[in-house]
Coordinates of C-alpha atoms and ligand atoms in Angstrom, one line a residue:
M1 CA 64.5 -117.7 -156.8
L2 CA 64.3 -116.9 -153.0
K3 CA 63.6 -113.2 -152.5
V4 CA 65.9 -111.8 -149.8
S5 CA 66.4 -108.7 -147.8
V6 CA 69.5 -107.7 -145.7
I7 CA 68.6 -105.3 -143.0
G8 CA 71.9 -103.6 -141.8
A9 CA 73.6 -104.0 -145.2
T10 CA 75.9 -101.1 -144.6
G11 CA 77.7 -102.6 -141.7
F12 CA 80.4 -105.2 -141.8
T13 CA 78.5 -108.3 -141.6
G14 CA 75.8 -106.9 -143.9
E15 CA 78.3 -106.0 -146.5
E16 CA 79.7 -109.5 -146.3
L17 CA 76.2 -111.0 -146.7
V18 CA 75.4 -108.8 -149.8
R19 CA 78.7 -109.7 -151.4
R20 CA 77.9 -113.4 -151.1
L21 CA 74.2 -113.3 -151.8
V22 CA 74.5 -111.5 -155.1
S23 CA 76.3 -114.6 -156.6
H24 CA 74.1 -117.1 -154.7
P25 CA 72.4 -119.1 -157.5
K26 CA 69.1 -119.6 -155.7
V27 CA 68.7 -116.1 -154.3
K28 CA 67.5 -112.8 -155.7
L29 CA 68.5 -109.9 -153.4
T30 CA 65.4 -107.6 -153.5
Y31 CA 65.9 -105.1 -150.6
V32 CA 69.0 -103.8 -148.7
C33 CA 69.1 -101.0 -146.2
G34 CA 71.1 -99.2 -143.5
K35 CA 69.6 -97.2 -140.7
E36 CA 69.7 -93.9 -142.8
S37 CA 69.4 -93.5 -146.5
R38 CA 72.5 -92.6 -148.3
S39 CA 70.6 -91.9 -151.6
E40 CA 73.1 -94.3 -153.2
K41 CA 73.1 -97.7 -154.9
I42 CA 74.8 -100.4 -152.9
Q43 CA 77.4 -100.6 -155.7
D44 CA 78.4 -97.0 -155.2
L45 CA 78.6 -97.5 -151.5
F46 CA 80.8 -100.7 -152.0
P47 CA 82.5 -100.5 -155.4
S48 CA 83.5 -104.1 -155.2
L49 CA 79.8 -104.9 -155.8
K50 CA 80.1 -103.4 -159.3
G51 CA 76.9 -104.3 -161.4
V52 CA 74.6 -104.8 -158.3
D53 CA 71.9 -102.5 -159.3
L54 CA 70.1 -102.0 -155.9
P55 CA 69.3 -98.9 -154.0
C56 CA 70.4 -98.9 -150.3
H57 CA 67.3 -97.7 -148.6
A58 CA 66.7 -96.2 -145.2
F59 CA 65.2 -99.0 -143.2
D60 CA 61.5 -99.4 -143.9
P61 CA 60.1 -102.6 -142.5
K62 CA 57.0 -102.4 -144.7
K63 CA 59.0 -102.2 -147.9
A64 CA 61.3 -105.2 -146.7
I65 CA 58.2 -107.3 -145.9
E66 CA 56.7 -106.6 -149.4
S67 CA 59.9 -107.2 -151.2
S68 CA 61.2 -110.5 -149.7
D69 CA 60.4 -113.9 -148.2
F70 CA 63.7 -114.3 -146.4
V71 CA 65.3 -111.7 -144.1
F72 CA 68.9 -111.4 -142.7
L73 CA 69.1 -109.0 -139.6
S74 CA 72.6 -107.6 -139.5
L75 CA 71.7 -105.1 -136.7
P76 CA 73.2 -104.0 -133.4
N77 CA 72.4 -106.1 -130.3
T78 CA 69.1 -104.9 -128.7
V79 CA 68.0 -103.4 -132.1
S80 CA 67.1 -106.8 -133.6
M81 CA 64.6 -107.7 -131.0
K82 CA 62.6 -104.5 -131.9
V83 CA 62.6 -105.4 -135.5
A84 CA 62.3 -109.2 -135.8
P85 CA 58.7 -109.6 -134.5
Q86 CA 57.3 -107.7 -137.5
F87 CA 59.0 -110.1 -140.0
L88 CA 58.1 -113.2 -138.0
E89 CA 54.5 -112.0 -137.8
A90 CA 54.4 -111.5 -141.5
G91 CA 55.5 -115.2 -142.0
K92 CA 59.0 -114.5 -143.2
H93 CA 61.9 -116.7 -142.5
V94 CA 64.6 -114.8 -140.5
V95 CA 68.2 -115.3 -139.6
D96 CA 69.3 -112.8 -136.9
I97 CA 73.0 -112.2 -136.7
S98 CA 72.8 -110.2 -133.5
A99 CA 73.0 -111.7 -130.0
D100 CA 69.3 -110.9 -129.2
Y101 CA 67.9 -114.4 -129.7
R102 CA 70.9 -116.6 -128.9
M103 CA 70.1 -117.4 -125.2
D104 CA 66.5 -118.6 -124.8
N105 CA 66.4 -117.1 -121.3
E106 CA 65.7 -113.4 -120.7
L107 CA 67.6 -113.4 -117.4
I108 CA 70.8 -114.7 -119.0
F109 CA 70.3 -112.1 -121.7
K110 CA 70.1 -109.3 -119.2
A111 CA 73.1 -110.6 -117.2
A112 CA 75.1 -110.7 -120.6
Y113 CA 73.9 -107.5 -122.3
G114 CA 72.5 -105.3 -119.4
A115 CA 69.2 -104.9 -121.2
Q116 CA 65.7 -106.1 -120.7
H117 CA 64.6 -108.5 -123.5
E118 CA 61.6 -107.0 -125.3
D119 CA 60.5 -110.0 -127.3
T120 CA 60.5 -112.9 -124.9
D121 CA 57.8 -115.0 -127.0
N122 CA 60.2 -115.2 -130.0
L123 CA 63.2 -115.7 -127.7
K124 CA 61.8 -119.1 -126.9
K125 CA 61.2 -120.0 -130.5
A126 CA 64.6 -119.2 -132.0
I127 CA 67.0 -122.1 -132.9
Y128 CA 70.6 -121.6 -132.2
G129 CA 72.2 -121.7 -135.7
L130 CA 75.3 -123.8 -135.2
P131 CA 74.7 -126.4 -138.0
E132 CA 77.4 -128.8 -136.6
L133 CA 75.2 -129.0 -133.4
Y134 CA 71.6 -128.3 -134.6
R135 CA 71.3 -129.0 -138.3
E136 CA 68.0 -130.9 -138.0
K137 CA 66.4 -128.2 -135.7
I138 CA 67.6 -125.5 -138.2
R139 CA 66.1 -127.5 -141.1
A140 CA 62.7 -127.4 -139.4
S141 CA 62.9 -123.8 -138.2
S142 CA 61.8 -120.3 -139.7
F143 CA 63.7 -118.3 -137.2
I144 CA 67.5 -118.7 -136.5
A145 CA 69.7 -117.0 -134.0
N146 CA 73.1 -117.0 -135.7
P147 CA 75.9 -117.8 -133.1
G148 CA 78.4 -115.3 -132.0
C149 CA 81.9 -115.1 -133.6
Y150 CA 83.9 -116.0 -130.5
P151 CA 81.3 -118.8 -129.4
T152 CA 81.6 -120.3 -132.9
S153 CA 85.3 -120.6 -132.7
V154 CA 85.0 -122.1 -129.0
L155 CA 82.1 -124.4 -129.5
L156 CA 83.4 -126.0 -132.7
A157 CA 86.6 -126.8 -130.8
L158 CA 84.5 -128.5 -128.1
L159 CA 81.8 -130.3 -129.9
P160 CA 83.6 -133.6 -130.3
L161 CA 84.5 -133.7 -126.6
L162 CA 80.8 -133.0 -125.7
D163 CA 79.7 -135.7 -128.0
K164 CA 81.9 -138.3 -126.2
G165 CA 80.8 -136.9 -122.8
L166 CA 84.5 -135.9 -122.0
S167 CA 84.6 -133.1 -119.5
P168 CA 87.7 -131.2 -118.5
K169 CA 89.3 -132.2 -115.1
G170 CA 89.5 -128.7 -114.0
I171 CA 89.1 -125.3 -115.4
C172 CA 89.1 -125.0 -119.2
I173 CA 90.8 -121.7 -120.4
M174 CA 89.6 -120.1 -123.5
D175 CA 92.1 -117.6 -124.8
A176 CA 90.6 -115.8 -127.8
K177 CA 91.8 -113.1 -130.1
S178 CA 89.9 -111.3 -132.7
G179 CA 90.4 -108.8 -135.6
V180 CA 88.9 -105.3 -135.4
T181 CA 85.9 -105.9 -137.6
G182 CA 84.6 -108.0 -134.8
A183 CA 83.4 -104.7 -133.1
G184 CA 81.4 -103.4 -136.1
R185 CA 81.9 -100.5 -138.4
K186 CA 80.9 -97.7 -136.0
A187 CA 83.7 -95.4 -135.1
S188 CA 85.1 -95.4 -131.5
V189 CA 88.4 -94.0 -130.0
Q190 CA 89.5 -97.4 -128.8
L191 CA 89.2 -98.9 -132.3
N192 CA 90.9 -96.1 -134.3
F193 CA 93.8 -97.1 -136.5
S194 CA 96.7 -95.7 -134.3
D195 CA 95.2 -97.5 -131.2
T196 CA 94.9 -100.8 -132.8
N197 CA 97.7 -101.0 -135.4
E198 CA 100.9 -102.6 -134.0
N199 CA 99.2 -103.2 -130.7
F200 CA 97.7 -106.2 -128.9
K201 CA 95.5 -106.2 -125.8
A202 CA 93.1 -108.0 -123.7
Y203 CA 89.6 -106.4 -123.2
R204 CA 86.4 -107.2 -121.2
V205 CA 88.3 -109.8 -119.3
L206 CA 85.9 -112.0 -117.3
S207 CA 83.0 -109.8 -118.4
H208 CA 82.5 -110.3 -122.2
P209 CA 78.9 -111.2 -123.0
H210 CA 80.1 -114.1 -125.2
E211 CA 81.1 -116.0 -122.0
H212 CA 77.3 -116.2 -121.2
E213 CA 76.6 -117.5 -124.7
I214 CA 79.2 -120.2 -124.4
G215 CA 78.1 -121.2 -120.9
H216 CA 74.4 -121.4 -122.0
V217 CA 75.2 -123.7 -124.9
L218 CA 77.4 -125.9 -122.7
K219 CA 74.6 -126.1 -120.1
Q220 CA 72.0 -127.0 -122.9
Q221 CA 74.4 -129.8 -123.7
R222 CA 74.5 -130.9 -120.1
A223 CA 78.1 -130.1 -120.0
A224 CA 78.7 -128.2 -116.7
W225 CA 82.2 -127.1 -117.6
D226 CA 84.2 -124.7 -115.4
F227 CA 85.8 -122.3 -117.8
V228 CA 87.3 -118.9 -118.2
F229 CA 87.0 -116.9 -121.4
V230 CA 89.4 -114.0 -122.2
P231 CA 89.1 -112.1 -125.5
H232 CA 91.9 -110.0 -127.0
L233 CA 92.1 -107.5 -129.9
L234 CA 94.4 -108.3 -132.8
P235 CA 95.8 -105.7 -135.0
L236 CA 94.1 -107.4 -138.0
N237 CA 90.9 -106.6 -139.9
R238 CA 89.4 -110.0 -139.8
G239 CA 89.9 -113.4 -138.2
I240 CA 89.7 -115.1 -134.9
L241 CA 92.2 -117.5 -133.3
T242 CA 91.1 -119.2 -130.0
T243 CA 93.4 -121.4 -128.0
L244 CA 91.7 -123.7 -125.6
Y245 CA 93.5 -125.3 -122.6
V246 CA 91.5 -128.4 -121.6
P247 CA 92.9 -130.4 -118.7
T248 CA 91.8 -133.9 -119.4
D249 CA 92.2 -137.4 -118.0
K250 CA 95.0 -140.0 -118.3
A251 CA 93.2 -142.4 -120.4
K252 CA 93.4 -140.4 -123.6
S253 CA 96.3 -140.6 -126.1
P254 CA 97.0 -137.9 -128.7
K255 CA 96.1 -140.5 -131.4
K256 CA 92.8 -141.3 -129.7
L257 CA 91.9 -137.6 -129.4
Q258 CA 92.8 -136.9 -133.0
E259 CA 90.5 -139.8 -134.1
I260 CA 87.6 -138.5 -131.9
F261 CA 87.8 -135.1 -133.7
K262 CA 88.4 -136.5 -137.2
S263 CA 85.5 -138.9 -137.0
F264 CA 83.1 -136.3 -135.5
Y265 CA 83.8 -133.8 -138.3
A266 CA 84.3 -136.5 -141.1
S267 CA 81.2 -135.3 -143.0
E268 CA 81.1 -131.6 -142.1
P269 CA 81.8 -129.4 -145.1
F270 CA 83.0 -126.4 -143.0
V271 CA 85.1 -127.8 -140.3
T272 CA 88.6 -129.2 -140.9
V273 CA 90.7 -131.1 -138.3
L274 CA 94.3 -130.5 -139.4
P275 CA 96.7 -133.5 -139.4
D276 CA 98.7 -134.2 -136.3
G277 CA 101.3 -131.7 -135.8
K278 CA 99.7 -128.9 -137.9
L279 CA 98.1 -125.9 -136.3
P280 CA 95.5 -123.4 -137.7
E281 CA 96.5 -120.0 -138.8
I282 CA 94.0 -117.1 -139.5
R283 CA 95.4 -116.4 -143.0
H284 CA 94.2 -119.9 -144.1
V285 CA 90.7 -119.3 -143.1
R286 CA 90.3 -115.6 -144.0
G287 CA 87.5 -115.0 -146.5
T288 CA 86.3 -118.7 -146.1
N289 CA 83.5 -120.3 -144.1
Q290 CA 85.9 -122.8 -142.7
C291 CA 86.9 -123.5 -139.1
H292 CA 90.3 -125.1 -138.8
L293 CA 91.1 -127.1 -135.7
G294 CA 94.5 -128.4 -134.5
L295 CA 95.3 -130.5 -131.4
S296 CA 98.3 -131.0 -129.1
F297 CA 98.4 -133.2 -126.1
R298 CA 101.0 -133.3 -123.4
A299 CA 100.5 -136.6 -121.5
S300 CA 102.7 -135.8 -118.5
Q301 CA 100.3 -132.8 -117.6
N302 CA 97.1 -134.4 -119.1
M303 CA 96.8 -131.2 -121.0
L304 CA 94.9 -131.0 -124.3
V305 CA 95.4 -127.8 -126.3
I306 CA 92.9 -127.1 -129.1
V307 CA 93.6 -124.2 -131.6
S308 CA 90.6 -123.0 -133.5
A309 CA 90.6 -120.4 -136.4
I310 CA 87.7 -118.7 -138.3
D311 CA 87.0 -115.6 -140.2
N312 CA 84.7 -113.7 -137.8
L313 CA 82.8 -112.2 -140.7
V314 CA 82.2 -115.5 -142.5
K315 CA 81.9 -118.6 -140.4
G316 CA 81.5 -116.2 -137.4
A317 CA 78.7 -114.3 -139.0
A318 CA 77.6 -113.9 -142.7
G319 CA 78.9 -117.2 -144.0
Q320 CA 77.3 -119.2 -141.2
A321 CA 74.0 -117.2 -141.7
I322 CA 74.0 -118.2 -145.4
Q323 CA 74.8 -121.8 -144.4
N324 CA 71.7 -121.6 -142.2
M325 CA 69.6 -120.2 -144.9
N326 CA 70.7 -123.0 -147.3
I327 CA 69.8 -125.6 -144.6
M328 CA 66.4 -123.9 -143.9
C329 CA 65.5 -123.7 -147.6
G330 CA 66.7 -127.3 -148.5
F331 CA 69.5 -125.7 -150.8
E332 CA 72.9 -127.5 -151.0
E333 CA 74.6 -126.3 -148.0
G334 CA 77.7 -124.9 -149.6
L335 CA 75.9 -122.6 -152.0
G336 CA 77.2 -119.0 -151.9
L337 CA 80.0 -120.1 -149.6
S338 CA 82.8 -121.1 -152.0
Ligands
NAP1 N1 81.3 -107.9 -136.7 C1 81.4 -109.2 -136.6 O1 82.4 -109.9 -136.7 C2 80.2 -110.0 -136.0 C3 80.2 -111.3 -135.9 C4 79.1 -112.0 -135.4 C5 78.0 -111.3 -135.0 N2 78.0 -110.0 -135.1 C6 76.8 -109.3 -134.9 O2 76.1 -108.8 -135.9 C7 75.5 -107.6 -135.9 C8 75.9 -106.6 -136.8 O3 77.4 -106.4 -136.7 P1 78.2 -105.6 -137.7 O4 79.6 -105.8 -137.3 O5 77.8 -105.8 -139.1 O6 77.7 -104.1 -137.2 P2 77.9 -102.7 -137.9 O7 79.1 -102.8 -138.9 O8 78.0 -101.7 -136.8 O9 76.6 -102.6 -138.8 C9 75.3 -102.3 -138.2 C10 74.3 -102.1 -139.2 O10 73.0 -101.9 -138.6 C11 72.4 -100.7 -139.2 N3 71.6 -100.1 -138.1 C12 72.0 -99.6 -136.8 N4 71.0 -99.3 -136.0 C13 69.9 -99.4 -136.9 C14 68.5 -99.2 -136.6 N5 68.1 -98.7 -135.4 N6 67.6 -99.5 -137.6 C15 68.1 -100.0 -138.7 N7 69.4 -100.2 -139.0 C16 70.2 -100.0 -138.1 C17 73.5 -99.8 -139.6 O11 73.1 -98.8 -140.4 P3 74.0 -97.5 -140.7 O12 75.2 -97.8 -141.4 O13 73.0 -96.6 -141.4 O14 74.2 -96.9 -139.3 C18 74.4 -100.9 -140.1 O15 74.0 -101.2 -141.4 C19 75.8 -107.1 -134.4 O16 74.6 -107.5 -133.6 C20 77.0 -108.0 -134.0 O17 77.0 -108.2 -132.6 C21 79.1 -109.3 -135.6

């Protein structure tokens, strides 16, 4: 059994990781922690984990290193980069769910997050953990930067076009909406129940850090796309729905585009291209590691509309992280994800 730690187990993504890892057939969860000790067992903190007899510690890297061979970091952005080097130096396999290692360029990191990167050596070593793009690199790596939730929903919608070298003939609009868990468990006035329930709003328009992450991956794929990314806050706990408006060229027919997407994802376990005429809905992916994609094409305007739905805590975070662990460790890719 692989001995696994979850650092940041008391947060939203950490809780989702623990919930899934306790029933993973190849994993023994040996260490879980939050920032502070709550002097509680994890099952007392999260009663849905009944029977999981593990103390929830205050974070102690030494104990985590002694107890495990594989480490998930579910820590806030800019905290992971202070913590990851110790685990990597100790020879542990690490999947970092934060944004700290997603862009292998400290200047882009600073532009996105307004902070100096403190671990530039490992920044260059991390592999971007989008299995549908980098599966073979993930398999050979011991350090994965798990993609952001919005970038996962956007990039999975675009990979088939990138694969065929199809660029938009103008600006691609990425109109994304997320449930409130996307912001983490910490309290804030803007995220309180009365301000989010029965409300809907855009936020960080043209200034969200995930715009940098999306642009960085597109650049790595030599796709110099012109795009605009606008996030919105949905009055839901979990789920992301992104609508992408891609101006395309005349040569493509709806049937051809559908075929390109279907064939690109034919053997992918966690991406489903819906049949022509069907569109994704958040309720159909909630609690799953699936991304659902739906396509519409208006020939008179050469406009391709792609709708992408994921659960931000699963395919957008903990589920994708477990998928990455399965690939890194040679386990069947879907273990712990059904
Ligand atoms: N939420 C999402 O949908 C989502 C999706 C993709 C990626 N992410 C990324 O995943 C990471 C975690 O997100 P989250 O939503 O799970 O956040 P969260 O709910 O705020 O949880 C953060 C966790 O980190 C712990 N922590 C905070 N500061 C720490 C420190 N200095 N040392 C040790 N532990 C510390 C917290 O412990 P305490 O409870 O003791 O404070 C908590 O367990 C973030 O970087 C986020 O950007 C989130």
